[in-house]
mmCIF file of C-alpha atoms and ligand atoms in Angstrom:
data_model
loop_
_atom_site.group_PDB
_atom_site.id
_atom_site.type_symbol
_atom_site.label_atom_id
_atom_site.label_comp_id
_atom_site.label_asym_id
_atom_site.label_seq_id
_atom_site.Cartn_x
_atom_site.Cartn_y
_atom_site.Cartn_z
ATOM 1 C CA MET N 60 80.536 161.094 81.953
ATOM 2 C CA THR N 61 77.401 161.085 84.030
ATOM 3 C CA GLY N 62 76.078 164.570 84.239
ATOM 4 C CA VAL N 63 72.364 165.176 83.777
ATOM 5 C CA THR N 64 70.939 167.279 80.966
ATOM 6 C CA LEU N 65 67.366 168.490 80.732
ATOM 7 C CA SER N 66 66.233 169.853 77.374
ATOM 8 C CA LYS N 67 62.911 171.681 77.249
ATOM 9 C CA ALA N 68 61.577 169.310 79.899
ATOM 10 C CA VAL N 69 57.820 169.657 80.361
ATOM 11 C CA LYS N 70 55.393 168.052 82.793
ATOM 12 C CA ARG N 71 51.644 168.137 82.464
ATOM 13 C CA TYR N 72 49.039 166.575 84.707
ATOM 14 C CA GLY N 73 46.058 166.443 82.381
ATOM 15 C CA ASP N 74 45.467 170.040 81.291
ATOM 16 C CA VAL N 75 47.642 171.507 84.010
ATOM 17 C CA GLN N 76 51.238 172.217 83.108
ATOM 18 C CA VAL N 77 53.511 172.301 86.157
ATOM 19 C CA ILE N 78 56.984 172.241 84.529
ATOM 20 C CA HIS N 79 57.315 174.711 81.684
ATOM 21 C CA GLY N 80 60.230 173.671 79.490
ATOM 22 C CA ILE N 81 63.327 173.435 81.670
ATOM 23 C CA ASP N 82 66.806 173.588 80.105
ATOM 24 C CA LEU N 83 69.557 172.666 82.532
ATOM 25 C CA VAL N 84 72.983 171.021 82.566
ATOM 26 C CA VAL N 85 74.173 169.372 85.786
ATOM 27 C CA GLU N 86 77.872 168.599 85.329
ATOM 28 C CA ASP N 87 79.473 165.268 86.106
ATOM 29 C CA GLY N 88 80.287 165.157 89.834
ATOM 30 C CA GLU N 89 78.454 168.369 90.591
ATOM 31 C CA PHE N 90 76.310 168.965 93.686
ATOM 32 C CA CYS N 91 73.255 170.703 92.269
ATOM 33 C CA VAL N 92 70.446 171.971 94.487
ATOM 34 C CA PHE N 93 66.907 172.712 93.298
ATOM 35 C CA VAL N 94 65.450 175.319 95.624
ATOM 36 C CA GLY N 95 62.191 177.225 95.619
ATOM 37 C CA PRO N 96 58.961 177.651 97.524
ATOM 38 C CA SER N 97 56.591 174.765 98.169
ATOM 39 C CA GLY N 98 54.703 173.732 95.032
ATOM 40 C CA CYS N 99 57.175 175.228 92.534
ATOM 41 C CA GLY N 100 57.899 171.815 90.958
ATOM 42 C CA LYS N 101 61.142 170.693 92.625
ATOM 43 C CA SER N 102 59.968 167.165 93.442
ATOM 44 C CA THR N 103 58.246 166.768 90.091
ATOM 45 C CA LEU N 104 61.439 167.675 88.254
ATOM 46 C CA LEU N 105 63.520 165.312 90.398
ATOM 47 C CA ARG N 106 61.035 162.482 89.914
ATOM 48 C CA MET N 107 61.128 163.079 86.163
ATOM 49 C CA ILE N 108 64.910 162.582 86.276
ATOM 50 C CA ALA N 109 64.431 159.439 88.391
ATOM 51 C CA GLY N 110 61.787 158.101 86.006
ATOM 52 C CA LEU N 111 59.119 158.056 88.720
ATOM 53 C CA GLU N 112 57.105 160.613 86.742
ATOM 54 C CA GLU N 113 56.601 160.438 83.017
ATOM 55 C CA THR N 114 58.073 163.346 81.077
ATOM 56 C CA SER N 115 55.365 165.039 78.986
ATOM 57 C CA GLY N 116 57.740 166.847 76.633
ATOM 58 C CA GLY N 117 61.446 167.428 76.002
ATOM 59 C CA LYS N 118 64.376 165.142 76.774
ATOM 60 C CA ILE N 119 66.395 163.959 79.739
ATOM 61 C CA HIS N 120 69.943 162.656 79.304
ATOM 62 C CA ILE N 121 72.120 160.999 81.927
ATOM 63 C CA GLY N 122 75.626 161.086 80.588
ATOM 64 C CA LYS N 123 75.207 160.434 76.870
ATOM 65 C CA ARG N 124 72.166 158.197 77.306
ATOM 66 C CA ASP N 125 68.700 159.463 76.462
ATOM 67 C CA VAL N 126 66.744 158.162 79.471
ATOM 68 C CA THR N 127 63.502 160.060 78.774
ATOM 69 C CA THR N 128 61.372 156.943 78.451
ATOM 70 C CA MET N 129 63.525 154.479 80.424
ATOM 71 C CA ASP N 130 62.368 152.671 83.548
ATOM 72 C CA PRO N 131 63.773 154.014 86.831
ATOM 73 C CA SER N 132 65.866 150.852 87.291
ATOM 74 C CA GLU N 133 67.647 151.386 83.964
ATOM 75 C CA ARG N 134 68.692 154.969 84.636
ATOM 76 C CA GLY N 135 71.567 154.432 87.062
ATOM 77 C CA VAL N 136 70.082 156.732 89.678
ATOM 78 C CA ALA N 137 69.236 156.215 93.342
ATOM 79 C CA MET N 138 66.800 158.374 95.216
ATOM 80 C CA VAL N 139 66.630 159.280 98.906
ATOM 81 C CA PHE N 140 63.302 160.589 100.181
ATOM 82 C CA GLN N 141 62.162 162.655 103.128
ATOM 83 C CA THR N 142 60.564 159.574 104.685
ATOM 84 C CA TYR N 143 63.119 156.840 105.073
ATOM 85 C CA ALA N 144 60.726 153.910 104.511
ATOM 86 C CA LEU N 145 62.984 151.333 106.178
ATOM 87 C CA TYR N 146 61.697 147.807 106.741
ATOM 88 C CA PRO N 147 61.030 147.636 110.490
ATOM 89 C CA HIS N 148 61.634 143.893 110.807
ATOM 90 C CA MET N 149 65.044 143.998 109.087
ATOM 91 C CA THR N 150 68.358 145.009 110.600
ATOM 92 C CA VAL N 151 70.339 147.952 109.298
ATOM 93 C CA GLU N 152 72.529 145.574 107.299
ATOM 94 C CA GLU N 153 69.512 143.800 105.782
ATOM 95 C CA ASN N 154 67.809 147.088 104.979
ATOM 96 C CA MET N 155 70.884 148.398 103.195
ATOM 97 C CA GLY N 156 71.393 145.214 101.223
ATOM 98 C CA PHE N 157 67.736 144.581 100.398
ATOM 99 C CA GLY N 158 67.755 146.059 96.888
ATOM 100 C CA LEU N 159 70.859 144.114 95.929
ATOM 101 C CA ARG N 160 69.385 140.907 97.347
ATOM 102 C CA MET N 161 66.259 141.392 95.245
ATOM 103 C CA ASN N 162 68.486 141.764 92.187
ATOM 104 C CA GLY N 163 70.216 138.458 92.923
ATOM 105 C CA VAL N 164 73.606 139.926 93.751
ATOM 106 C CA PRO N 165 75.834 137.282 95.448
ATOM 107 C CA LYS N 166 75.873 137.381 99.259
ATOM 108 C CA ALA N 167 79.588 138.091 99.634
ATOM 109 C CA GLU N 168 79.339 141.035 97.259
ATOM 110 C CA ILE N 169 76.342 142.457 99.125
ATOM 111 C CA LYS N 170 78.220 142.155 102.404
ATOM 112 C CA ALA N 171 81.253 143.972 100.999
ATOM 113 C CA LYS N 172 79.135 146.779 99.544
ATOM 114 C CA VAL N 173 77.135 147.221 102.744
ATOM 115 C CA ARG N 174 80.370 147.307 104.774
ATOM 116 C CA ALA N 175 81.865 149.929 102.471
ATOM 117 C CA ALA N 176 78.728 152.094 102.739
ATOM 118 C CA SER N 177 78.439 151.711 106.497
ATOM 119 C CA ASP N 178 82.067 152.708 106.783
ATOM 120 C CA ILE N 179 81.440 155.932 104.860
ATOM 121 C CA LEU N 180 78.299 156.637 106.913
ATOM 122 C CA LYS N 181 79.779 155.580 110.267
ATOM 123 C CA LEU N 182 77.064 152.960 110.751
ATOM 124 C CA ASP N 183 79.449 150.077 111.571
ATOM 125 C CA ASP N 184 78.273 149.838 115.174
ATOM 126 C CA TYR N 185 74.607 149.703 114.200
ATOM 127 C CA LEU N 186 74.512 147.035 111.503
ATOM 128 C CA THR N 187 72.640 144.495 113.621
ATOM 129 C CA ARG N 188 70.094 146.946 115.010
ATOM 130 C CA LYS N 189 66.509 147.311 113.846
ATOM 131 C CA PRO N 190 65.297 150.767 112.688
ATOM 132 C CA LYS N 191 63.236 151.370 115.847
ATOM 133 C CA ALA N 192 66.461 151.344 117.871
ATOM 134 C CA LEU N 193 67.945 154.153 115.776
ATOM 135 C CA SER N 194 67.678 157.946 115.986
ATOM 136 C CA GLY N 195 66.113 159.904 113.122
ATOM 137 C CA GLY N 196 69.530 160.892 111.840
ATOM 138 C CA GLN N 197 70.766 157.295 111.914
ATOM 139 C CA ARG N 198 67.666 156.122 110.042
ATOM 140 C CA GLN N 199 68.252 158.702 107.362
ATOM 141 C CA ARG N 200 71.872 157.519 107.126
ATOM 142 C CA VAL N 201 70.600 153.979 106.539
ATOM 143 C CA ALA N 202 68.340 155.296 103.775
ATOM 144 C CA ILE N 203 71.348 157.024 102.218
ATOM 145 C CA GLY N 204 73.351 153.807 102.666
ATOM 146 C CA ARG N 205 70.694 151.924 100.736
ATOM 147 C CA ALA N 206 71.301 154.336 97.856
ATOM 148 C CA ILE N 207 75.107 154.093 98.106
ATOM 149 C CA VAL N 208 75.246 150.284 97.914
ATOM 150 C CA ARG N 209 73.554 150.419 94.540
ATOM 151 C CA GLY N 210 76.513 152.351 93.180
ATOM 152 C CA PRO N 211 74.428 154.839 91.208
ATOM 153 C CA GLU N 212 75.904 157.339 88.783
ATOM 154 C CA VAL N 213 73.533 159.996 90.054
ATOM 155 C CA PHE N 214 72.106 160.495 93.556
ATOM 156 C CA LEU N 215 68.748 162.214 93.872
ATOM 157 C CA PHE N 216 67.670 163.620 97.245
ATOM 158 C CA ASP N 217 64.176 164.974 97.909
ATOM 159 C CA GLU N 218 64.201 167.055 101.101
ATOM 160 C CA PRO N 219 66.011 164.270 102.982
ATOM 161 C CA LEU N 220 66.497 166.304 106.156
ATOM 162 C CA SER N 221 63.033 167.816 106.570
ATOM 163 C CA ASN N 222 61.923 165.283 109.170
ATOM 164 C CA LEU N 223 64.899 165.898 111.441
ATOM 165 C CA ASP N 224 65.119 168.411 114.258
ATOM 166 C CA ALA N 225 67.197 171.545 113.719
ATOM 167 C CA GLU N 226 70.381 170.285 115.336
ATOM 168 C CA LEU N 227 70.365 166.972 113.476
ATOM 169 C CA ARG N 228 69.648 168.769 110.231
ATOM 170 C CA VAL N 229 72.856 170.735 110.548
ATOM 171 C CA GLU N 230 74.793 167.582 111.442
ATOM 172 C CA MET N 231 73.371 165.597 108.511
ATOM 173 C CA ARG N 232 73.965 168.505 106.162
ATOM 174 C CA VAL N 233 77.652 168.308 106.973
ATOM 175 C CA GLU N 234 77.537 164.503 106.520
ATOM 176 C CA ILE N 235 76.001 164.833 103.071
ATOM 177 C CA ALA N 236 78.608 167.407 102.051
ATOM 178 C CA ARG N 237 81.325 165.014 103.237
ATOM 179 C CA LEU N 238 79.680 162.127 101.403
ATOM 180 C CA HIS N 239 79.739 164.094 98.180
ATOM 181 C CA LYS N 240 83.442 164.906 98.630
ATOM 182 C CA GLU N 241 84.197 161.271 99.353
ATOM 183 C CA ILE N 242 82.341 159.568 96.521
ATOM 184 C CA GLY N 243 82.343 162.420 94.026
ATOM 185 C CA ALA N 244 79.140 161.294 92.276
ATOM 186 C CA THR N 245 76.710 163.694 90.632
ATOM 187 C CA MET N 246 74.085 164.701 93.189
ATOM 188 C CA ILE N 247 70.828 166.562 92.734
ATOM 189 C CA TYR N 248 69.259 167.730 95.955
ATOM 190 C CA VAL N 249 65.831 169.272 96.452
ATOM 191 C CA THR N 250 65.078 171.599 99.349
ATOM 192 C CA HIS N 251 62.901 174.590 100.163
ATOM 193 C CA ASP N 252 65.528 175.711 102.686
ATOM 194 C CA GLN N 253 67.806 178.321 101.183
ATOM 195 C CA VAL N 254 70.415 177.840 103.931
ATOM 196 C CA GLU N 255 70.736 174.156 102.971
ATOM 197 C CA ALA N 256 71.019 175.206 99.350
ATOM 198 C CA MET N 257 73.700 177.803 100.082
ATOM 199 C CA THR N 258 75.825 175.475 102.202
ATOM 200 C CA LEU N 259 75.643 172.319 100.065
ATOM 201 C CA ALA N 260 75.515 173.406 96.457
ATOM 202 C CA ASP N 261 78.136 173.836 93.788
ATOM 203 C CA LYS N 262 75.252 175.080 91.698
ATOM 204 C CA ILE N 263 71.829 176.303 92.794
ATOM 205 C CA VAL N 264 68.790 176.242 90.539
ATOM 206 C CA VAL N 265 66.107 178.620 91.808
ATOM 207 C CA LEU N 266 62.662 177.492 90.683
ATOM 208 C CA ARG N 267 59.374 179.343 90.773
ATOM 209 C CA ALA N 268 56.098 178.025 89.424
ATOM 210 C CA GLY N 269 57.748 175.435 87.174
ATOM 211 C CA ARG N 270 60.311 177.794 85.654
ATOM 212 C CA ILE N 271 63.970 178.508 86.363
ATOM 213 C CA GLU N 272 64.493 181.980 87.786
ATOM 214 C CA GLN N 273 68.290 181.753 87.933
ATOM 215 C CA VAL N 274 71.130 179.232 87.996
ATOM 216 C CA GLY N 275 74.451 179.960 89.672
ATOM 217 C CA ALA N 276 76.958 179.296 92.421
ATOM 218 C CA PRO N 277 75.584 180.178 95.887
ATOM 219 C CA LEU N 278 77.538 183.403 96.253
ATOM 220 C CA GLU N 279 76.798 184.458 92.685
ATOM 221 C CA LEU N 280 73.101 184.302 93.463
ATOM 222 C CA TYR N 281 73.621 186.157 96.723
ATOM 223 C CA ARG N 282 75.787 188.890 95.228
ATOM 224 C CA ASP N 283 74.287 189.219 91.803
ATOM 225 C CA PRO N 284 70.643 188.119 91.630
ATOM 226 C CA ASP N 285 68.883 188.610 88.296
ATOM 227 C CA ASN N 286 65.545 189.554 89.766
ATOM 228 C CA ARG N 287 63.651 190.440 92.884
ATOM 229 C CA PHE N 288 62.454 186.885 93.479
ATOM 230 C CA VAL N 289 65.975 185.444 93.654
ATOM 231 C CA ALA N 290 67.192 188.442 95.670
ATOM 232 C CA GLY N 291 64.438 187.857 98.211
ATOM 233 C CA PHE N 292 64.758 184.088 98.314
ATOM 234 C CA ILE N 293 68.523 183.793 98.791
ATOM 235 C CA GLY N 294 69.866 185.283 102.026
ATOM 236 C CA SER N 295 68.641 185.160 105.599
ATOM 237 C CA PRO N 296 67.007 187.253 106.929
ATOM 238 C CA ALA N 297 65.616 188.141 103.521
ATOM 239 C CA MET N 298 66.583 191.285 101.629
ATOM 240 C CA ASN N 299 64.637 194.443 102.533
ATOM 241 C CA PHE N 300 62.601 195.990 99.723
ATOM 242 C CA PHE N 301 61.434 199.588 99.422
ATOM 243 C CA THR N 302 59.191 201.087 96.784
ATOM 244 C CA GLY N 303 60.764 204.039 95.028
ATOM 245 C CA THR N 304 60.701 206.389 92.086
ATOM 246 C CA VAL N 305 63.670 207.428 89.993
ATOM 247 C CA ALA N 306 64.494 211.060 90.829
ATOM 248 C CA GLU N 307 67.253 213.582 90.262
ATOM 249 C CA GLY N 308 70.478 212.002 91.563
ATOM 250 C CA GLY N 309 69.005 208.698 92.744
ATOM 251 C CA ILE N 310 65.838 207.048 93.943
ATOM 252 C CA ASP N 311 63.193 208.790 95.974
ATOM 253 C CA VAL N 312 62.250 206.343 98.730
ATOM 254 C CA PRO N 313 59.182 207.409 100.745
ATOM 255 C CA ALA N 314 59.870 204.855 103.509
ATOM 256 C CA LEU N 315 63.246 206.483 104.158
ATOM 257 C CA GLY N 316 61.943 210.005 103.605
ATOM 258 C CA ARG N 317 64.761 210.911 101.223
ATOM 259 C CA THR N 318 66.441 210.372 97.860
ATOM 260 C CA VAL N 319 69.169 207.736 98.004
ATOM 261 C CA ALA N 320 72.175 207.335 95.741
ATOM 262 C CA VAL N 321 72.778 204.007 93.974
ATOM 263 C CA THR N 322 75.395 202.766 91.510
ATOM 264 C CA ALA N 323 72.913 201.096 89.123
ATOM 265 C CA GLU N 324 72.197 202.765 85.774
ATOM 266 C CA LEU N 325 68.756 204.152 86.446
ATOM 267 C CA PRO N 326 65.956 204.470 83.909
ATOM 268 C CA THR N 327 64.364 207.833 83.183
ATOM 269 C CA LYS N 328 63.040 210.066 85.935
ATOM 270 C CA GLY N 329 59.668 209.025 87.285
ATOM 271 C CA ALA N 330 60.159 205.293 86.616
ATOM 272 C CA LYS N 331 58.825 203.071 89.383
ATOM 273 C CA VAL N 332 61.472 200.839 90.916
ATOM 274 C CA THR N 333 62.033 198.638 93.935
ATOM 275 C CA LEU N 334 65.127 199.222 96.015
ATOM 276 C CA GLY N 335 66.652 196.201 97.759
ATOM 277 C CA VAL N 336 69.211 196.228 100.571
ATOM 278 C CA ARG N 337 70.232 193.219 102.648
ATOM 279 C CA PRO N 338 69.915 193.427 106.451
ATOM 280 C CA GLU N 339 73.692 192.981 106.784
ATOM 281 C CA HIS N 340 74.304 196.006 104.554
ATOM 282 C CA LEU N 341 72.105 198.433 106.454
ATOM 283 C CA GLU N 342 73.397 200.537 109.269
ATOM 284 C CA VAL N 343 71.419 202.417 111.855
ATOM 285 C CA ALA N 344 72.235 206.106 111.696
ATOM 286 C CA ALA N 345 71.792 207.935 114.959
ATOM 287 C CA GLY N 346 69.429 210.847 115.403
ATOM 288 C CA GLN N 347 65.904 211.450 114.225
ATOM 289 C CA GLY N 348 64.604 209.665 111.183
ATOM 290 C CA ALA N 349 61.677 208.103 109.454
ATOM 291 C CA LEU N 350 61.848 204.606 110.942
ATOM 292 C CA LYS N 351 60.494 203.380 114.216
ATOM 293 C CA ALA N 352 62.290 200.570 116.063
ATOM 294 C CA GLU N 353 59.750 197.904 117.030
ATOM 295 C CA LEU N 354 61.904 195.211 118.572
ATOM 296 C CA THR N 355 65.353 193.709 118.708
ATOM 297 C CA GLU N 356 66.115 190.027 118.456
ATOM 298 C CA ALA N 357 69.444 189.562 120.192
ATOM 299 C CA LEU N 358 71.058 186.258 119.264
ATOM 300 C CA GLY N 359 74.380 186.937 120.940
ATOM 301 C CA GLY N 360 76.905 187.553 118.197
ATOM 302 C CA VAL N 361 74.338 189.252 116.038
ATOM 303 C CA SER N 362 71.090 191.173 116.605
ATOM 304 C CA TYR N 363 68.197 191.814 114.274
ATOM 305 C CA LEU N 364 66.584 195.179 114.667
ATOM 306 C CA HIS N 365 63.045 195.355 113.273
ATOM 307 C CA LEU N 366 62.003 198.751 112.001
ATOM 308 C CA VAL N 367 58.793 200.028 110.482
ATOM 309 C CA SER N 368 58.464 203.094 108.283
ATOM 310 C CA ARG N 369 55.641 205.652 108.332
ATOM 311 C CA THR N 370 54.582 204.159 105.020
ATOM 312 C CA GLY N 371 54.205 200.762 106.711
ATOM 313 C CA GLU N 372 57.212 199.026 105.159
ATOM 314 C CA ARG N 373 59.076 196.629 107.433
ATOM 315 C CA ILE N 374 62.845 196.626 107.553
ATOM 316 C CA ILE N 375 65.352 194.377 109.302
ATOM 317 C CA VAL N 376 68.839 195.584 110.152
ATOM 318 C CA GLU N 377 71.527 193.119 111.151
ATOM 319 C CA GLU N 378 73.777 194.506 113.837
ATOM 320 C CA ARG N 379 77.016 193.113 115.185
ATOM 321 C CA GLY N 380 78.461 194.462 118.379
ATOM 322 C CA ASP N 381 76.739 197.302 120.204
ATOM 323 C CA GLU N 382 73.111 197.993 119.504
ATOM 324 C CA ARG N 383 72.418 201.463 118.165
ATOM 325 C CA ALA N 384 68.693 201.561 118.775
ATOM 326 C CA ARG N 385 66.079 200.254 121.170
ATOM 327 C CA ALA N 386 62.368 199.625 120.753
ATOM 328 C CA GLY N 387 60.555 202.941 120.487
ATOM 329 C CA ASP N 388 63.494 204.904 119.035
ATOM 330 C CA VAL N 389 62.951 206.718 115.762
ATOM 331 C CA VAL N 390 66.004 206.317 113.578
ATOM 332 C CA ASN N 391 67.459 206.433 110.096
ATOM 333 C CA VAL N 392 69.296 203.800 108.146
ATOM 334 C CA SER N 393 72.173 204.230 105.741
ATOM 335 C CA PHE N 394 74.009 201.992 103.305
ATOM 336 C CA GLU N 395 76.766 202.193 100.733
ATOM 337 C CA PRO N 396 75.337 202.982 97.279
ATOM 338 C CA ARG N 397 77.033 199.888 95.803
ATOM 339 C CA ARG N 398 75.054 197.690 98.232
ATOM 340 C CA ALA N 399 71.681 198.835 96.946
ATOM 341 C CA MET N 400 70.056 196.681 94.278
ATOM 342 C CA VAL N 401 67.434 198.114 91.979
ATOM 343 C CA PHE N 402 64.575 196.209 90.372
ATOM 344 C CA ASP N 403 61.955 197.222 87.838
ATOM 345 C CA ALA N 404 58.792 197.591 89.936
ATOM 346 C CA LYS N 405 56.669 195.846 87.312
ATOM 347 C CA THR N 406 58.828 193.119 85.710
ATOM 348 C CA GLU N 407 60.917 192.626 88.897
ATOM 349 C CA ALA N 408 64.020 192.307 86.683
ATOM 350 C CA ARG N 409 67.246 193.652 88.110
ATOM 351 C CA ILE N 410 68.469 197.014 86.856
ATOM 352 C CA ARG N 411 72.268 196.928 87.070
HETATM 353 P P1 ADP M 719 57.543 171.056 95.281
HETATM 354 O O1 ADP M 719 58.265 169.755 95.398
HETATM 355 O O2 ADP M 719 58.387 172.159 94.723
HETATM 356 O O3 ADP M 719 56.885 171.483 96.547
HETATM 357 P P2 ADP M 719 55.836 169.562 93.467
HETATM 358 O O4 ADP M 719 56.804 169.177 92.415
HETATM 359 O O5 ADP M 719 55.456 168.531 94.449
HETATM 360 O O6 ADP M 719 56.360 170.879 94.210
HETATM 361 O O7 ADP M 719 54.507 170.092 92.776
HETATM 362 C C1 ADP M 719 54.529 171.024 91.719
HETATM 363 C C2 ADP M 719 53.127 171.318 91.280
HETATM 364 O O8 ADP M 719 52.564 170.183 90.653
HETATM 365 C C3 ADP M 719 52.181 171.695 92.409
HETATM 366 O O9 ADP M 719 51.400 172.766 91.981
HETATM 367 C C4 ADP M 719 51.370 170.455 92.615
HETATM 368 O O10 ADP M 719 50.086 170.767 93.069
HETATM 369 C C5 ADP M 719 51.321 169.853 91.226
HETATM 370 N N1 ADP M 719 51.192 168.379 91.256
HETATM 371 C C6 ADP M 719 52.069 167.516 91.803
HETATM 372 N N2 ADP M 719 51.660 166.239 91.643
HETATM 373 C C7 ADP M 719 50.490 166.303 90.967
HETATM 374 C C8 ADP M 719 49.544 165.322 90.483
HETATM 375 N N3 ADP M 719 49.755 164.020 90.656
HETATM 376 N N4 ADP M 719 48.454 165.792 89.818
HETATM 377 C C9 ADP M 719 48.262 167.119 89.624
HETATM 378 N N5 ADP M 719 49.103 168.066 90.054
HETATM 379 C C10 ADP M 719 50.196 167.685 90.722
HETATM 380 MG MG1 MG M 720 58.514 168.485 97.071
#
């Protein structure tokens, strides 16, 4: 059993606390993604698991072992970073086997392990090349290969695709998903990109300012966020938010110029709330309205219509098929009540 368990994990740099007591279980064989905005503590938390940062409080277990104070080399983890840090004068094969060579592993065994890894990563044709003769994606595959040959119980990835161009990122994302299927090891993957998180994860951990906002399967977080932060972070384009006040029969939304019906159990009349509706759940209603169409981004299969209300709130509507509005039109939007999410305006907690 080689899951990872964090119990009240804390990190302080001097007087500054950046990780505020994280409790988390990553199951054996799970693909877990830490996601959140820059500076929220993703890398710090990952490096604490790797042993590259000291843990200031709480415990970290890998499987049944308490690794909190262990050296990185004793933990059975391998880490892949954003920068590949390959040795330029070594071939792909030598780069992948370097760690094993340093540990005195016999040559034949190194060769077999490197071959097995290069087979998984489709690097067989490149084993004798030097890094400068490789593409960015191939270099990152070598860096991943270096982790694989060590046979770790847990793989740790810190934004491994951030240096790649968009097309390669998608390709490597698929490769990493395939790698996880093939070797079945526990993987913890850090990214600020919610699309990467959604497509790779069994379990997503949304972090904000050193605290967990929510943990769940990708579609759980999309369909049933606990708070406004998670609702706004997961999903692309992001959820639209409108300020509102609880009124008779629904929520009075100034931006829409009307009271809208929702299925959530609303607090007492007059309470300040935030209404959230995803772009894909809004529909442009023909005729006059309260929203002005500013521009349309037509991507082919889907278009994003940008609207602005008289109150200055910006709204994006995702449209498939025929466009209903053009720049300059003044329109309305509608949505099914069950699609509207309601949040407490102050605490930002979801009201269900
Ligand atoms: P992320 O990876 O989510 O972008 P980090 O884990 O790198 O965030 O950083 C989390 C917070 O810890 C940030 O506010 C950062 O400024 C702070 N931090 C990171 N390393 C140090 C350090 N060595 N000393 C002081 N503060 C640090
Ligand atoms: Mg980071």
